PDB file of C-alpha atoms and ligand atoms in Angstrom:
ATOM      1  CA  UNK A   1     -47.624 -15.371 -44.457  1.00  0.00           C
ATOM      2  CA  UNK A   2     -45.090 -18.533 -44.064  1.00  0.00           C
ATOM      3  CA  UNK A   3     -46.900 -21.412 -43.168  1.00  0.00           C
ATOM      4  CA  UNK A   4     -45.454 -23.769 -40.348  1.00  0.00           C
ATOM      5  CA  UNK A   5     -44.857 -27.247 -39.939  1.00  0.00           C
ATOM      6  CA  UNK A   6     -43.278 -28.384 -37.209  1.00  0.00           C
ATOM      7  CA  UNK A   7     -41.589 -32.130 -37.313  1.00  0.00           C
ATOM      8  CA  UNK A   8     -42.555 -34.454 -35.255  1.00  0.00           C
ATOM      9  CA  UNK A   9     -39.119 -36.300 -35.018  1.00  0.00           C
ATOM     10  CA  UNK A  10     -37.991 -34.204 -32.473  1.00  0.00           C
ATOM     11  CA  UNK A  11     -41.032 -34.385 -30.311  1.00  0.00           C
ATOM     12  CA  UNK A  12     -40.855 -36.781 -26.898  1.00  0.00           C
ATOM     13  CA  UNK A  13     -42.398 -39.521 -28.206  1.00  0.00           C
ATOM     14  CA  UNK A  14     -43.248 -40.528 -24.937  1.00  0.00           C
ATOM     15  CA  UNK A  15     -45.931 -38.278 -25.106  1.00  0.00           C
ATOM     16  CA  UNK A  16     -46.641 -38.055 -28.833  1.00  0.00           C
ATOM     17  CA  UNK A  17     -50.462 -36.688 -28.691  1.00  0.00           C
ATOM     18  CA  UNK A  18     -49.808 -34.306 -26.345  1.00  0.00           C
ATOM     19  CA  UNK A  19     -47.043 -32.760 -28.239  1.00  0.00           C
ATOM     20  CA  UNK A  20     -49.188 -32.508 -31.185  1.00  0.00           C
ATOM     21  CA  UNK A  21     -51.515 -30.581 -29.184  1.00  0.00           C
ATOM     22  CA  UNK A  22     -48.459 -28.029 -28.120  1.00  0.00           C
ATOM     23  CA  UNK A  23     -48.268 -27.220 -31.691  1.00  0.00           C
ATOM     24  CA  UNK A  24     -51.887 -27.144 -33.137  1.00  0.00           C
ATOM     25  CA  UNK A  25     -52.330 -24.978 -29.891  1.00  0.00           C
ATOM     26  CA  UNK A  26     -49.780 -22.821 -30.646  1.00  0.00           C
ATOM     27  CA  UNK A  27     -50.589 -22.043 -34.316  1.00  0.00           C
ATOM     28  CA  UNK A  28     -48.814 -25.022 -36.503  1.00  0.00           C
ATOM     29  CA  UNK A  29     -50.175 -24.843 -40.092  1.00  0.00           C
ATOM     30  CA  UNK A  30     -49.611 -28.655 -40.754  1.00  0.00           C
ATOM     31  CA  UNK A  31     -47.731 -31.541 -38.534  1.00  0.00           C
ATOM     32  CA  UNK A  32     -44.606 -33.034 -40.536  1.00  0.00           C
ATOM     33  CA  UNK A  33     -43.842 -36.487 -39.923  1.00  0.00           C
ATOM     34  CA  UNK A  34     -40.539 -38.413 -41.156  1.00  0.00           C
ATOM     35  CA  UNK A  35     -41.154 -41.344 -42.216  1.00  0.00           C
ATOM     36  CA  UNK A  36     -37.386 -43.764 -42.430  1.00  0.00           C
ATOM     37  CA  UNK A  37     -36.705 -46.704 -43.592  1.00  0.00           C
ATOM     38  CA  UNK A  38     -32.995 -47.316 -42.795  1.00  0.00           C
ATOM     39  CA  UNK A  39     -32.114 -48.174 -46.031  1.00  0.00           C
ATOM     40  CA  UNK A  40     -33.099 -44.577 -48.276  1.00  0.00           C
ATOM     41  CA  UNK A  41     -31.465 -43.095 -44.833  1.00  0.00           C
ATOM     42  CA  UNK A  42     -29.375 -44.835 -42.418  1.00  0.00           C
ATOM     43  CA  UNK A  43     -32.144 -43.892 -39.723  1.00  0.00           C
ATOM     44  CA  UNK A  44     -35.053 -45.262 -38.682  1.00  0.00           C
ATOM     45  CA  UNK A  45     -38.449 -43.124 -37.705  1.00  0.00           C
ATOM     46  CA  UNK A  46     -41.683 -44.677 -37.992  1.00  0.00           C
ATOM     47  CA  UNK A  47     -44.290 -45.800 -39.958  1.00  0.00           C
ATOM     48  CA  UNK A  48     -48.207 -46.436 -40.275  1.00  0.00           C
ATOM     49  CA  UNK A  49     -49.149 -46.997 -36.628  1.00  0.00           C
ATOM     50  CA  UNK A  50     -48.208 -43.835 -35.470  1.00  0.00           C
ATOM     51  CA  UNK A  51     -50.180 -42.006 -38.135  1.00  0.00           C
ATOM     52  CA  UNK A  52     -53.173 -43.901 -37.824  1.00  0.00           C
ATOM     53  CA  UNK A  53     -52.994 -43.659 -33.998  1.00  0.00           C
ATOM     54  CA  UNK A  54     -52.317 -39.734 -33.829  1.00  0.00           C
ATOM     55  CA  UNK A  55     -55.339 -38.687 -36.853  1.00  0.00           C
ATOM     56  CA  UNK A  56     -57.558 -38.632 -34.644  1.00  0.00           C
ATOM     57  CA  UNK A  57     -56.000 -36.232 -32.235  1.00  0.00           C
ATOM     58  CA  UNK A  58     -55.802 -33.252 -34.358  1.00  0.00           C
ATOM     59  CA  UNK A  59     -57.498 -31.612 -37.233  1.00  0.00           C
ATOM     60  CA  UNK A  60     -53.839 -30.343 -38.999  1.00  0.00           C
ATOM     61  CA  UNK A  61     -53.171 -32.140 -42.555  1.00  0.00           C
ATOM     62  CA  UNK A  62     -50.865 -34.506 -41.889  1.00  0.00           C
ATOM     63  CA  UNK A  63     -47.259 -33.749 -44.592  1.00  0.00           C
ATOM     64  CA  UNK A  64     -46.203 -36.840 -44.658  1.00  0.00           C
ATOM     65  CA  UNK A  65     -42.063 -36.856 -45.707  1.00  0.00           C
ATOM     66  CA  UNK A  66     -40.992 -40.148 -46.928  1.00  0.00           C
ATOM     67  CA  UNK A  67     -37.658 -41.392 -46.840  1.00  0.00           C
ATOM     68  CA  UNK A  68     -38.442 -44.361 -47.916  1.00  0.00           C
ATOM     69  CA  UNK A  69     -36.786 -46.885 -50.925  1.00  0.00           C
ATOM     70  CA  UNK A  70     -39.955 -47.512 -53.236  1.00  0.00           C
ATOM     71  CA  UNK A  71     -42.019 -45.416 -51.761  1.00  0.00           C
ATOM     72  CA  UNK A  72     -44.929 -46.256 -54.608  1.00  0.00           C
ATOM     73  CA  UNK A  73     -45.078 -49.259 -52.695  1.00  0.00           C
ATOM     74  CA  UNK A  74     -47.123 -47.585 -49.568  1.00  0.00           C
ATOM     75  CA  UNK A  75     -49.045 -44.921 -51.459  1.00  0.00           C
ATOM     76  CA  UNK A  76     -52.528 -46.428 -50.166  1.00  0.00           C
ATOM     77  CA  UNK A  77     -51.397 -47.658 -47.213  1.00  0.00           C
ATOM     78  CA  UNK A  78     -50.198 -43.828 -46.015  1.00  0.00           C
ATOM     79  CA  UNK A  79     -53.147 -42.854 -47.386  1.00  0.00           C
ATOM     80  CA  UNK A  80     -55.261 -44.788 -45.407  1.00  0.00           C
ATOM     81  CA  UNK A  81     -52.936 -44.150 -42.165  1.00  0.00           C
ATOM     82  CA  UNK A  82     -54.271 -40.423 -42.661  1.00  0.00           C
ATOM     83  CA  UNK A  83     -51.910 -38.791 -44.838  1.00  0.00           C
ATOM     84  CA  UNK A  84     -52.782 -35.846 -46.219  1.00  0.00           C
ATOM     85  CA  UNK A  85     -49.825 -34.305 -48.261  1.00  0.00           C
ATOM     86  CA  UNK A  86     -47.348 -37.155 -49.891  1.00  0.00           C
ATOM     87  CA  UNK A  87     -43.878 -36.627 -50.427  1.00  0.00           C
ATOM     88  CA  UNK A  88     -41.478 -39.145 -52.541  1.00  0.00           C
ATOM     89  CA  UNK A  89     -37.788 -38.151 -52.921  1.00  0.00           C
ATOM     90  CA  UNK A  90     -36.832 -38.023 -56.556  1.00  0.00           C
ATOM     91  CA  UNK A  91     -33.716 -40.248 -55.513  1.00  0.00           C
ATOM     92  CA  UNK A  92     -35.935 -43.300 -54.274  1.00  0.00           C
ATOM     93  CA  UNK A  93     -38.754 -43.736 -56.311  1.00  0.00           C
ATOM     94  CA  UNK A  94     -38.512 -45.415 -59.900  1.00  0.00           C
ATOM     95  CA  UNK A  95     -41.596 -44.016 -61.225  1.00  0.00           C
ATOM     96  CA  UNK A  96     -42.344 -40.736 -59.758  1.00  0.00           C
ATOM     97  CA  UNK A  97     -44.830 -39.279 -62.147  1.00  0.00           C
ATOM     98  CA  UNK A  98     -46.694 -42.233 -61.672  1.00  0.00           C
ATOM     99  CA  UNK A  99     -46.668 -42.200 -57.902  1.00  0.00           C
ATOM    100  CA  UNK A 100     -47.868 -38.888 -58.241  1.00  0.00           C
ATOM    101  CA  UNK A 101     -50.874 -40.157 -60.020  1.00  0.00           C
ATOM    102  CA  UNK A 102     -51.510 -42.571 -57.375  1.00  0.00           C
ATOM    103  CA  UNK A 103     -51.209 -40.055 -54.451  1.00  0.00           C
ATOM    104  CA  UNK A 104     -53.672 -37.961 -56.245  1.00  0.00           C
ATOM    105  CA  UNK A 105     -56.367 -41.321 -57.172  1.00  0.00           C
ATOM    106  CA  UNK A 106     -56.023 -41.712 -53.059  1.00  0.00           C
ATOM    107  CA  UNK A 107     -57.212 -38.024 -53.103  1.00  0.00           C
ATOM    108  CA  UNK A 108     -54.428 -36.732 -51.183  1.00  0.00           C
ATOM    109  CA  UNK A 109     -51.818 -33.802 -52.355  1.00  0.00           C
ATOM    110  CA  UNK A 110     -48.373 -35.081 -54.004  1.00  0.00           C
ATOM    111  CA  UNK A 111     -45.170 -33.795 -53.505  1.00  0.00           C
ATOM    112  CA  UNK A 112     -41.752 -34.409 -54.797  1.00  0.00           C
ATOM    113  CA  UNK A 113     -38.243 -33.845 -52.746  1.00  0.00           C
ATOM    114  CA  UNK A 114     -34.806 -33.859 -53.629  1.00  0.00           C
ATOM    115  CA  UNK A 115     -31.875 -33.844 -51.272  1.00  0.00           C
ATOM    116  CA  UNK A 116     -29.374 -31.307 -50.987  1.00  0.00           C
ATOM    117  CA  UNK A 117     -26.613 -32.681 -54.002  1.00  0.00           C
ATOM    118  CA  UNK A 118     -29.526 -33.279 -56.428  1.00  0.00           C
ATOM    119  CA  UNK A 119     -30.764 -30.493 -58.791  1.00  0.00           C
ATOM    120  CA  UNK A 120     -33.729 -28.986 -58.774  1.00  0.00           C
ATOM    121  CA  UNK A 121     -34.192 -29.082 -62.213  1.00  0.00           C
ATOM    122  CA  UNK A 122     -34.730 -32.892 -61.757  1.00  0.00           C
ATOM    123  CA  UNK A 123     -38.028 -31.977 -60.496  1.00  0.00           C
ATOM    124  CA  UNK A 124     -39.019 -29.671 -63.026  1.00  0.00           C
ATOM    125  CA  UNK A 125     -40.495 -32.689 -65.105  1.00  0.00           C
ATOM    126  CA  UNK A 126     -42.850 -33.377 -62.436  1.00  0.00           C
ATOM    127  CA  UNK A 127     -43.908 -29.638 -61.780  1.00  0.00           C
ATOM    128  CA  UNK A 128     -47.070 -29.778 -63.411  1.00  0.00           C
ATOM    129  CA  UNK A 129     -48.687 -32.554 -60.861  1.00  0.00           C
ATOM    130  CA  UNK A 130     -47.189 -31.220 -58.010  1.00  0.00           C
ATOM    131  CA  UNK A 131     -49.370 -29.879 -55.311  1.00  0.00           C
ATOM    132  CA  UNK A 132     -45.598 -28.841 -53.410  1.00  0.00           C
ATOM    133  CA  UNK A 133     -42.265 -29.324 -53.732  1.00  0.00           C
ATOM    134  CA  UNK A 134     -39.924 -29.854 -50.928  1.00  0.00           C
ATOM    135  CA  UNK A 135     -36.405 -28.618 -50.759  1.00  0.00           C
ATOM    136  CA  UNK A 136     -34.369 -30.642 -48.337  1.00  0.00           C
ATOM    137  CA  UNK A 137     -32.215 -27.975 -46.352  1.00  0.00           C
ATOM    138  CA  UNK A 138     -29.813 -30.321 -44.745  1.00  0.00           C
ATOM    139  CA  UNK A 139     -29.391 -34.266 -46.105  1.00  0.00           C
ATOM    140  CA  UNK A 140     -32.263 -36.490 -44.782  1.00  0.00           C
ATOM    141  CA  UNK A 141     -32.132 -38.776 -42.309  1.00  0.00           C
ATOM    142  CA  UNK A 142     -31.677 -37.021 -39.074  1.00  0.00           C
ATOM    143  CA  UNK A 143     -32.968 -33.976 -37.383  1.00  0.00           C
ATOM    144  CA  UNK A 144     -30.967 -31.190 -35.546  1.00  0.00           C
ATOM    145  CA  UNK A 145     -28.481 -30.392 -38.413  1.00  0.00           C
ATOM    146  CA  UNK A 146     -27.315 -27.094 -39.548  1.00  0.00           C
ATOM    147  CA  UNK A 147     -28.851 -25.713 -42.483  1.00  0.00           C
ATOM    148  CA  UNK A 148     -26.955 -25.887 -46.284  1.00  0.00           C
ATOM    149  CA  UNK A 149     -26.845 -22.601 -46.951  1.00  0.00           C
ATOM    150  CA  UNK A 150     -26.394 -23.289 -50.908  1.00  0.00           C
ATOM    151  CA  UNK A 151     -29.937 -24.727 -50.441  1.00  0.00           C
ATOM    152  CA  UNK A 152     -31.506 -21.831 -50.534  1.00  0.00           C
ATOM    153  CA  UNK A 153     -30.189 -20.653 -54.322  1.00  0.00           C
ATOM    154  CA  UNK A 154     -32.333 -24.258 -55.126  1.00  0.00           C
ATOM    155  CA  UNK A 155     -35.337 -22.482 -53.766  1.00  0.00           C
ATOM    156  CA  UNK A 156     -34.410 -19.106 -55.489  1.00  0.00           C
ATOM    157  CA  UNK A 157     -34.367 -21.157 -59.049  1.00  0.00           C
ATOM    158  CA  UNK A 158     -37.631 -23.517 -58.447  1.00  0.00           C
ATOM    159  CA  UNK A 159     -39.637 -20.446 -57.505  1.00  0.00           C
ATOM    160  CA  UNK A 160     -38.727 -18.318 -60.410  1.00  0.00           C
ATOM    161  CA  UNK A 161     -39.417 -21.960 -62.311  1.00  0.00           C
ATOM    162  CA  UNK A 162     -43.148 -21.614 -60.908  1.00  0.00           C
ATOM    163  CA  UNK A 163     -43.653 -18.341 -61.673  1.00  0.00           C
ATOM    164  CA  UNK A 164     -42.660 -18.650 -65.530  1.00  0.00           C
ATOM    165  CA  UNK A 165     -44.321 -21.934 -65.986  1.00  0.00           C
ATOM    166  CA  UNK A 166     -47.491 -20.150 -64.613  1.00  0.00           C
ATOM    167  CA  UNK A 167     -47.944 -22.673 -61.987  1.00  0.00           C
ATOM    168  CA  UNK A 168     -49.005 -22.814 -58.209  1.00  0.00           C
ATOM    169  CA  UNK A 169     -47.310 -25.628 -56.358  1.00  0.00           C
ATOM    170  CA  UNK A 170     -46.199 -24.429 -52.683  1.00  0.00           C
ATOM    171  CA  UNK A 171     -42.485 -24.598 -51.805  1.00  0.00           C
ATOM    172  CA  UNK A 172     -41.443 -26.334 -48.364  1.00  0.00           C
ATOM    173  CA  UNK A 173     -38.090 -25.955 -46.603  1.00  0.00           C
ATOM    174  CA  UNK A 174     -37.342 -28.533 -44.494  1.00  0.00           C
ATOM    175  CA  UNK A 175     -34.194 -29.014 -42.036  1.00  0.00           C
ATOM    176  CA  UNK A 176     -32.173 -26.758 -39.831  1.00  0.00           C
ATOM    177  CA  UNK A 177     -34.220 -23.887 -39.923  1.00  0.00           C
ATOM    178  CA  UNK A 178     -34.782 -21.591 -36.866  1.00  0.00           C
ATOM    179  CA  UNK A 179     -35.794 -18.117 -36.256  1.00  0.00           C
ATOM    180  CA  UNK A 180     -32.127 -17.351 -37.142  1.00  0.00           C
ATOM    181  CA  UNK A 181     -32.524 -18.256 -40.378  1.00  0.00           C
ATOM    182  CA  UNK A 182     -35.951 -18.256 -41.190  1.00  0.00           C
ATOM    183  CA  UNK A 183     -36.375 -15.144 -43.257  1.00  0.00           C
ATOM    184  CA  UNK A 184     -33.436 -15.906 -45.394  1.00  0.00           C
ATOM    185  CA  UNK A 185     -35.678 -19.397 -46.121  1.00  0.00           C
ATOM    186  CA  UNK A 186     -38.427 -17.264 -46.817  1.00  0.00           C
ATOM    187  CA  UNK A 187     -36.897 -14.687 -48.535  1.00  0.00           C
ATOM    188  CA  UNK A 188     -35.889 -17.222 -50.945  1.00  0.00           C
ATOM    189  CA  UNK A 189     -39.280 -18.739 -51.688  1.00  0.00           C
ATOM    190  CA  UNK A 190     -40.355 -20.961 -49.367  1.00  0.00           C
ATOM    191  CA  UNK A 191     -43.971 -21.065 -48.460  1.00  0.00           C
ATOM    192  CA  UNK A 192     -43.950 -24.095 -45.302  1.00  0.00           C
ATOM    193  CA  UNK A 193     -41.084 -24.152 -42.968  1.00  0.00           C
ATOM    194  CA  UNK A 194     -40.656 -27.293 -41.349  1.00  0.00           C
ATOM    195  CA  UNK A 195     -38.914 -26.947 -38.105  1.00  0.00           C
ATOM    196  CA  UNK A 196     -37.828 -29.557 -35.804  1.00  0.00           C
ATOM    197  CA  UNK A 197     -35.496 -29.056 -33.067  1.00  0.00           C
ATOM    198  CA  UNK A 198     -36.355 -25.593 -33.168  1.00  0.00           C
ATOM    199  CA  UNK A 199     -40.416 -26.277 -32.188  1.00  0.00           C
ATOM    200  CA  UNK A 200     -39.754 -28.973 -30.070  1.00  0.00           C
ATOM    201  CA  UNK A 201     -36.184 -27.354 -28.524  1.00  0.00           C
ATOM    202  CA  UNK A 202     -38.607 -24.804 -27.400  1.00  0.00           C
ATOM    203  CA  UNK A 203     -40.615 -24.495 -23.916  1.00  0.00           C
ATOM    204  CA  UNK A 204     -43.099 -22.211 -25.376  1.00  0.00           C
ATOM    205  CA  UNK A 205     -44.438 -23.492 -28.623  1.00  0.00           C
ATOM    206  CA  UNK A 206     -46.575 -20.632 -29.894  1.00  0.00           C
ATOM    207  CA  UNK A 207     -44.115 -18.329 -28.820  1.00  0.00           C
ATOM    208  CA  UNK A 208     -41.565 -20.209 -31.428  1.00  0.00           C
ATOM    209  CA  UNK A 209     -44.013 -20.368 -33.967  1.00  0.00           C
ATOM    210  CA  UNK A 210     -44.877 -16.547 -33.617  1.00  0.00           C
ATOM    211  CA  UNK A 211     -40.536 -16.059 -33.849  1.00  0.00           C
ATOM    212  CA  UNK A 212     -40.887 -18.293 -37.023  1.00  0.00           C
ATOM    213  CA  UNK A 213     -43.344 -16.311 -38.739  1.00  0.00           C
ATOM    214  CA  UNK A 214     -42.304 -13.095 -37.748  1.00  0.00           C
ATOM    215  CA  UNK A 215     -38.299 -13.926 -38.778  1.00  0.00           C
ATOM    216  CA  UNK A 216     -40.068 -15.114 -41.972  1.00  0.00           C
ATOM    217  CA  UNK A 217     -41.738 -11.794 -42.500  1.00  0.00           C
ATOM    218  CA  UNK A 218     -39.062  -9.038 -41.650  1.00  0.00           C
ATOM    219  CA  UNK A 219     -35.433 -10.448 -42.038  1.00  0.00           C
ATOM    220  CA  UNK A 220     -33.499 -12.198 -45.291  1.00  0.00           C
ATOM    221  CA  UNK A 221     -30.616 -12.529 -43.348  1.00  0.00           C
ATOM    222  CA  UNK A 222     -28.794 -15.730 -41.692  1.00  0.00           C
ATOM    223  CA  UNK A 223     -27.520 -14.671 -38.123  1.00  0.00           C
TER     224      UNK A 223
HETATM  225  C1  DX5 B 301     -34.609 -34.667 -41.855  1.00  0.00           C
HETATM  226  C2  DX5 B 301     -36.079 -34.458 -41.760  1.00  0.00           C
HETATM  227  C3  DX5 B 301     -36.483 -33.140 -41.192  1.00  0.00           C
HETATM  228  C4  DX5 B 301     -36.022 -32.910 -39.803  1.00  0.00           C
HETATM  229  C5  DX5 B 301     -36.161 -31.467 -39.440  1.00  0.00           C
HETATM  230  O1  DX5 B 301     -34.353 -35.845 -42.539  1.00  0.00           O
HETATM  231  O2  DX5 B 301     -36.669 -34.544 -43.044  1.00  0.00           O
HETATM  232  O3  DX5 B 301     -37.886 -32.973 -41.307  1.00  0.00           O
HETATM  233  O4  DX5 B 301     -36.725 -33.674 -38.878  1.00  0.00           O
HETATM  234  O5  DX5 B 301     -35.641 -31.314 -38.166  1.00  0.00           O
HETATM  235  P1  DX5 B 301     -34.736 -30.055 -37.764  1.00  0.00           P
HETATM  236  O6  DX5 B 301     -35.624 -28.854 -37.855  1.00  0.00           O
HETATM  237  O7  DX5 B 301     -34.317 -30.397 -36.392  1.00  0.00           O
HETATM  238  O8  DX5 B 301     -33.600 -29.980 -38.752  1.00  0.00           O
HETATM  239 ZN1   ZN B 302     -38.805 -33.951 -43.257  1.00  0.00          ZN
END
């Protein structure tokens, strides 16, 4: 079953715990937060205050997505904030197998990402120490984009990578994906959807969650 985490950047902020709640009510496997710096991406998000002051307010693991220049520079500090799965773009990080390291000495799970226009094969050195890999779906930096469908032959390739390196690393998806398109996602090999727009676009969370997992489960088709 196709795991679910919705992203917080499309929430109302106004009313950030309660929106959390929406989603861990209606099913959410994790809660996905952005984190931008401006400079990695020409947007800016947030950062350790609003981790620190929504952990408390729900038991989901906290996927953490940075989008960050240097990211190996905040490792403890996310940590700390309540992180629970780190995530360093290949593109912005100078040392990544060493970040990795770190993520995992703060005894959270490490992830790399890589944006749409970067192979996937320039994870592949860091497949061994990766708890999951995320395959941006649209470029990062802003939510409510339509998905790259050429994306999904990325997926196609790192999954057949994991099964004949005999690993176990999950594969997340992550921008533009809605019920439209979710079982294509799927049907590629991703494990964790992150959806923005599409959870928070949506009156009735758990009945866009349920549409997630079902599209995930019947239909490889983009409508
Ligand atoms: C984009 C972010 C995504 C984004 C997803 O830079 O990494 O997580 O918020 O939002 P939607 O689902 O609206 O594309
Ligand atoms: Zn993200």
């Amino acid at each position: 079953m196709v795991r679910i985490s919705p992203s917080l950047l499309a929430c109302d902020f106004s009313r950030l715990a309660e929106e959390v709640h929406t989603v861990e009510a209606g099913g959410a496997d994790y809660i996905h937060l952005d984190v931008m710096d401006g400079v990695f991406v020409p947007n800016i998000s947030f950062g350790f205050p609003i981790l620190s002051s929504l952990r408390g307010k729900t038991s989901l693991p906290f996927d953490v997505h940075l989008m960050i220049t240097e990211p190996e520079r905040y490792i403890e500090r996310f940590a700390e904030a309540g992180a629970d799965i780190i995530t360093v773009h290949t593109e912005s990080c100078h040392c990544v197998a060493q970040t990795l390291d770190r993520i995992h000495a703060c005894g959270r799970k490490a992830a790399v990402c890589v944006n749409p226009n970067t192979p996937i094969s320039d994870t592949y050195a860091f497949l061994d120490e990766c708890d999951m890999v995320l395959v941006m779906t649209v470029e990062a930096g802003y939510g409510g984009q339509k998905l790259i469908v050429q994306t999904l032959e990325k997926i196609d390739a790192l999954k057949k990578e994991r099964t004949r390196r005999g690993l176990h690393f999950l594969i997340e998806a992550d921008g533009g994906i809605h019920r439209g398109n979710a079982g294509a996602v799927a049907a590629a090999g991703a494990d964790i959807l992150v959806a923005g727009s599409a959870v928070f676009g949506a009156p009735d969370r758990r009945a866009v969650i349920e549409a997630l997992r079902s599209a995930s489960a019947e239909d490889g088709s983009i409508q």
